[in-house]
Amino acid sequence: SFFMETEVDNKTDKIDDFYEEVDKGHGRLEIRKCYVSSQLDWLPNRKDWKDLNTIIMIESSRELKEEVSVERRFYISSLATDAEMIAKAIREHWGVENKLHWVLDVTFHEDDSRVRKDHAPENMSLIRRWTINMLKTAQKNFKGISLKGLRKKAGWGDSTLDVVLQGDF
């Protein structure tokens, strides 16, 4: 890839901006690096991407005890070459995704799902997310009850189920 070739050839002039974040805690060391380049001449069909401005590589390394894992993710973007801003936006986005995943797992035990055939996993994921939205809307009417508790309460009684299904209508 562009970033790997740049790294191997030590061509740092291809990188417009760089940002690094280091976190130590809980017995682990995490290093996140963000490389941003606006040099897109090499990219085929770049004209097909409306407002394409930058390519981005996030490299995350995590050291826990003696074990090191490295993950690289690549993005295309319309954003300017501000590596710190991009890195923080991407991290925030993943935080939102991880929080939603946690809510889905706690509420529906999504990680334990055995739904695997054809389009069923995608369909069930969509239904779960839609249900989470309905539960969050109805939760305003049930102070102090978790989404998981509200889901169960809706399963046990039609009056609660009616509130969940009607939402704010």
mmCIF file of C-alpha atoms in Angstrom:
data_model
loop_
_atom_site.group_PDB
_atom_site.id
_atom_site.type_symbol
_atom_site.label_atom_id
_atom_site.label_comp_id
_atom_site.label_asym_id
_atom_site.label_seq_id
_atom_site.Cartn_x
_atom_site.Cartn_y
_atom_site.Cartn_z
ATOM 1 C CA SER A 1 0.000 0.000 0.000
ATOM 2 C CA PHE A 2 0.950 3.638 -0.311
ATOM 3 C CA PHE A 3 1.758 4.001 3.389
ATOM 4 C CA MET A 4 3.774 0.778 3.574
ATOM 5 C CA GLU A 5 5.858 1.777 0.539
ATOM 6 C CA THR A 6 6.374 5.212 2.048
ATOM 7 C CA GLU A 7 7.544 3.659 5.308
ATOM 8 C CA VAL A 8 9.871 1.132 3.629
ATOM 9 C CA ASP A 9 11.379 3.727 1.281
ATOM 10 C CA ASN A 10 11.602 6.260 4.124
ATOM 11 C CA LYS A 11 9.809 8.829 1.940
ATOM 12 C CA THR A 12 8.362 10.992 4.668
ATOM 13 C CA ASP A 13 7.781 13.774 2.130
ATOM 14 C CA LYS A 14 4.661 11.842 1.010
ATOM 15 C CA ILE A 15 3.117 12.261 4.467
ATOM 16 C CA ASP A 16 1.491 15.673 4.947
ATOM 17 C CA ASP A 17 0.748 15.331 8.652
ATOM 18 C CA PHE A 18 1.372 12.892 11.487
ATOM 19 C CA TYR A 19 -0.024 12.559 14.998
ATOM 20 C CA GLU A 20 0.860 10.113 17.755
ATOM 21 C CA GLU A 21 -0.959 9.381 20.978
ATOM 22 C CA VAL A 22 0.440 7.216 23.789
ATOM 23 C CA ASP A 23 -1.638 5.775 26.636
ATOM 24 C CA LYS A 24 -0.245 3.828 29.568
ATOM 25 C CA GLY A 25 -2.457 2.212 32.130
ATOM 26 C CA HIS A 26 -4.032 -0.992 33.398
ATOM 27 C CA GLY A 27 -0.776 -2.849 32.675
ATOM 28 C CA ARG A 28 -0.726 -2.041 28.980
ATOM 29 C CA LEU A 29 0.846 0.424 26.579
ATOM 30 C CA GLU A 30 -1.175 1.676 23.620
ATOM 31 C CA ILE A 31 0.287 3.764 20.807
ATOM 32 C CA ARG A 32 -1.921 5.194 18.084
ATOM 33 C CA LYS A 33 -0.367 6.832 15.041
ATOM 34 C CA CYS A 34 -2.208 8.752 12.353
ATOM 35 C CA TYR A 35 -0.596 9.338 8.967
ATOM 36 C CA VAL A 36 -2.334 11.661 6.502
ATOM 37 C CA SER A 37 -1.453 12.331 2.878
ATOM 38 C CA SER A 38 -3.073 14.431 0.193
ATOM 39 C CA GLN A 39 -0.894 12.935 -2.543
ATOM 40 C CA LEU A 40 -3.484 11.018 -4.496
ATOM 41 C CA ASP A 41 -2.040 10.975 -8.031
ATOM 42 C CA TRP A 42 -1.274 7.260 -7.790
ATOM 43 C CA LEU A 43 -4.834 6.340 -6.775
ATOM 44 C CA PRO A 44 -6.857 4.886 -9.677
ATOM 45 C CA ASN A 45 -10.375 6.265 -10.161
ATOM 46 C CA ARG A 46 -9.747 9.033 -7.630
ATOM 47 C CA LYS A 47 -12.006 11.307 -9.680
ATOM 48 C CA ASP A 48 -14.924 8.977 -8.916
ATOM 49 C CA TRP A 49 -14.724 9.897 -5.210
ATOM 50 C CA LYS A 50 -16.496 13.214 -4.762
ATOM 51 C CA ASP A 51 -14.429 15.690 -2.713
ATOM 52 C CA LEU A 52 -11.675 13.138 -2.049
ATOM 53 C CA ASN A 53 -8.893 15.055 -0.350
ATOM 54 C CA THR A 54 -6.837 12.723 1.826
ATOM 55 C CA ILE A 55 -5.908 9.143 2.536
ATOM 56 C CA ILE A 56 -5.333 8.109 6.111
ATOM 57 C CA MET A 57 -3.651 5.252 7.919
ATOM 58 C CA ILE A 58 -4.232 4.618 11.601
ATOM 59 C CA GLU A 59 -1.715 2.284 13.188
ATOM 60 C CA SER A 60 -2.614 1.030 16.648
ATOM 61 C CA SER A 61 -0.175 -1.012 18.668
ATOM 62 C CA ARG A 62 -0.969 -2.513 22.020
ATOM 63 C CA GLU A 63 1.511 -4.094 24.384
ATOM 64 C CA LEU A 64 0.115 -6.205 27.183
ATOM 65 C CA LYS A 65 2.684 -8.035 29.301
ATOM 66 C CA GLU A 66 5.086 -9.447 26.682
ATOM 67 C CA GLU A 67 2.585 -9.604 23.825
ATOM 68 C CA VAL A 68 2.379 -6.889 21.149
ATOM 69 C CA SER A 69 -0.443 -6.570 18.621
ATOM 70 C CA VAL A 70 -0.480 -4.121 15.723
ATOM 71 C CA GLU A 71 -3.520 -3.173 13.673
ATOM 72 C CA ARG A 72 -3.633 -0.872 10.649
ATOM 73 C CA ARG A 73 -6.803 0.695 9.283
ATOM 74 C CA PHE A 74 -7.050 2.754 6.119
ATOM 75 C CA TYR A 75 -9.491 5.500 5.204
ATOM 76 C CA ILE A 76 -10.229 7.875 2.368
ATOM 77 C CA SER A 77 -11.575 11.263 3.308
ATOM 78 C CA SER A 78 -12.707 14.698 2.228
ATOM 79 C CA LEU A 79 -11.074 16.178 5.342
ATOM 80 C CA ALA A 80 -8.038 18.444 5.341
ATOM 81 C CA THR A 81 -4.620 17.134 6.349
ATOM 82 C CA ASP A 82 -4.961 17.694 10.101
ATOM 83 C CA ALA A 83 -3.769 14.401 11.596
ATOM 84 C CA GLU A 84 -4.625 15.245 15.212
ATOM 85 C CA MET A 85 -8.205 16.226 14.363
ATOM 86 C CA ILE A 86 -8.661 13.172 12.127
ATOM 87 C CA ALA A 87 -7.216 10.800 14.748
ATOM 88 C CA LYS A 88 -9.527 12.153 17.432
ATOM 89 C CA ALA A 89 -12.578 11.989 15.133
ATOM 90 C CA ILE A 90 -11.837 8.373 14.217
ATOM 91 C CA ARG A 91 -11.268 7.417 17.852
ATOM 92 C CA GLU A 92 -14.517 9.110 18.866
ATOM 93 C CA HIS A 93 -16.379 7.275 16.103
ATOM 94 C CA TRP A 94 -15.021 3.917 17.297
ATOM 95 C CA GLY A 95 -15.983 4.851 20.860
ATOM 96 C CA VAL A 96 -19.575 5.356 19.720
ATOM 97 C CA GLU A 97 -19.505 2.053 17.796
ATOM 98 C CA ASN A 98 -18.047 0.184 20.770
ATOM 99 C CA LYS A 99 -20.628 1.678 23.135
ATOM 100 C CA LEU A 100 -23.467 0.645 20.804
ATOM 101 C CA HIS A 101 -22.008 -2.857 20.559
ATOM 102 C CA TRP A 102 -21.857 -3.050 24.359
ATOM 103 C CA VAL A 103 -25.498 -1.918 24.663
ATOM 104 C CA LEU A 104 -26.585 -4.482 22.062
ATOM 105 C CA ASP A 105 -24.691 -7.245 23.825
ATOM 106 C CA VAL A 106 -26.026 -6.372 27.286
ATOM 107 C CA THR A 107 -29.598 -5.914 26.064
ATOM 108 C CA PHE A 108 -29.823 -8.788 23.563
ATOM 109 C CA HIS A 109 -26.741 -10.972 24.242
ATOM 110 C CA GLU A 110 -25.782 -10.256 20.636
ATOM 111 C CA ASP A 111 -22.351 -11.891 20.999
ATOM 112 C CA ASP A 112 -24.064 -15.186 21.874
ATOM 113 C CA SER A 113 -26.345 -15.114 18.827
ATOM 114 C CA ARG A 114 -26.391 -18.297 16.760
ATOM 115 C CA VAL A 115 -28.006 -16.587 13.782
ATOM 116 C CA ARG A 116 -25.561 -17.230 10.934
ATOM 117 C CA LYS A 117 -27.377 -18.259 7.754
ATOM 118 C CA ASP A 118 -27.724 -16.101 4.621
ATOM 119 C CA HIS A 119 -28.840 -12.534 5.396
ATOM 120 C CA ALA A 120 -30.221 -13.383 8.826
ATOM 121 C CA PRO A 121 -27.298 -11.858 10.816
ATOM 122 C CA GLU A 122 -27.666 -8.502 9.034
ATOM 123 C CA ASN A 123 -31.443 -8.599 9.373
ATOM 124 C CA MET A 124 -31.285 -9.392 13.093
ATOM 125 C CA SER A 125 -28.690 -6.661 13.637
ATOM 126 C CA LEU A 126 -30.991 -4.143 11.960
ATOM 127 C CA ILE A 127 -33.964 -5.307 14.051
ATOM 128 C CA ARG A 128 -31.913 -5.086 17.267
ATOM 129 C CA ARG A 129 -30.732 -1.552 16.471
ATOM 130 C CA TRP A 130 -34.260 -0.474 15.597
ATOM 131 C CA THR A 131 -35.502 -2.006 18.850
ATOM 132 C CA ILE A 132 -32.769 -0.199 20.825
ATOM 133 C CA ASN A 133 -33.974 3.089 19.314
ATOM 134 C CA MET A 134 -37.588 2.329 20.265
ATOM 135 C CA LEU A 135 -36.550 1.333 23.797
ATOM 136 C CA LYS A 136 -34.482 4.518 24.222
ATOM 137 C CA THR A 137 -37.440 6.626 23.100
ATOM 138 C CA ALA A 138 -39.800 4.828 25.506
ATOM 139 C CA GLN A 139 -37.263 4.881 28.351
ATOM 140 C CA LYS A 140 -38.210 8.518 29.089
ATOM 141 C CA ASN A 141 -41.512 7.192 30.448
ATOM 142 C CA PHE A 142 -39.834 4.656 32.749
ATOM 143 C CA LYS A 143 -37.414 6.373 35.101
ATOM 144 C CA GLY A 144 -34.576 4.296 36.521
ATOM 145 C CA ILE A 145 -35.044 1.244 34.315
ATOM 146 C CA SER A 146 -32.283 -0.085 32.045
ATOM 147 C CA LEU A 147 -32.837 -0.883 28.376
ATOM 148 C CA LYS A 148 -32.516 -4.580 29.194
ATOM 149 C CA GLY A 149 -35.073 -4.212 31.997
ATOM 150 C CA LEU A 150 -37.445 -2.273 29.746
ATOM 151 C CA ARG A 151 -37.124 -4.917 27.016
ATOM 152 C CA LYS A 152 -38.079 -7.611 29.525
ATOM 153 C CA LYS A 153 -40.921 -5.503 30.969
ATOM 154 C CA ALA A 154 -42.303 -5.005 27.431
ATOM 155 C CA GLY A 155 -42.223 -8.772 26.952
ATOM 156 C CA TRP A 156 -44.139 -9.323 30.185
ATOM 157 C CA GLY A 157 -46.899 -6.759 29.767
ATOM 158 C CA ASP A 158 -48.935 -5.339 26.919
ATOM 159 C CA SER A 159 -49.209 -1.859 28.440
ATOM 160 C CA THR A 160 -45.411 -1.458 28.492
ATOM 161 C CA LEU A 161 -45.139 -2.993 25.030
ATOM 162 C CA ASP A 162 -47.685 -0.454 23.736
ATOM 163 C CA VAL A 163 -45.588 2.444 25.076
ATOM 164 C CA VAL A 164 -42.436 1.026 23.440
ATOM 165 C CA LEU A 165 -44.129 0.421 20.082
ATOM 166 C CA GLN A 166 -45.906 3.794 19.989
ATOM 167 C CA GLY A 167 -42.799 5.810 20.833
ATOM 168 C CA ASP A 168 -43.473 9.551 20.796
ATOM 169 C CA PHE A 169 -46.314 9.330 18.285
#
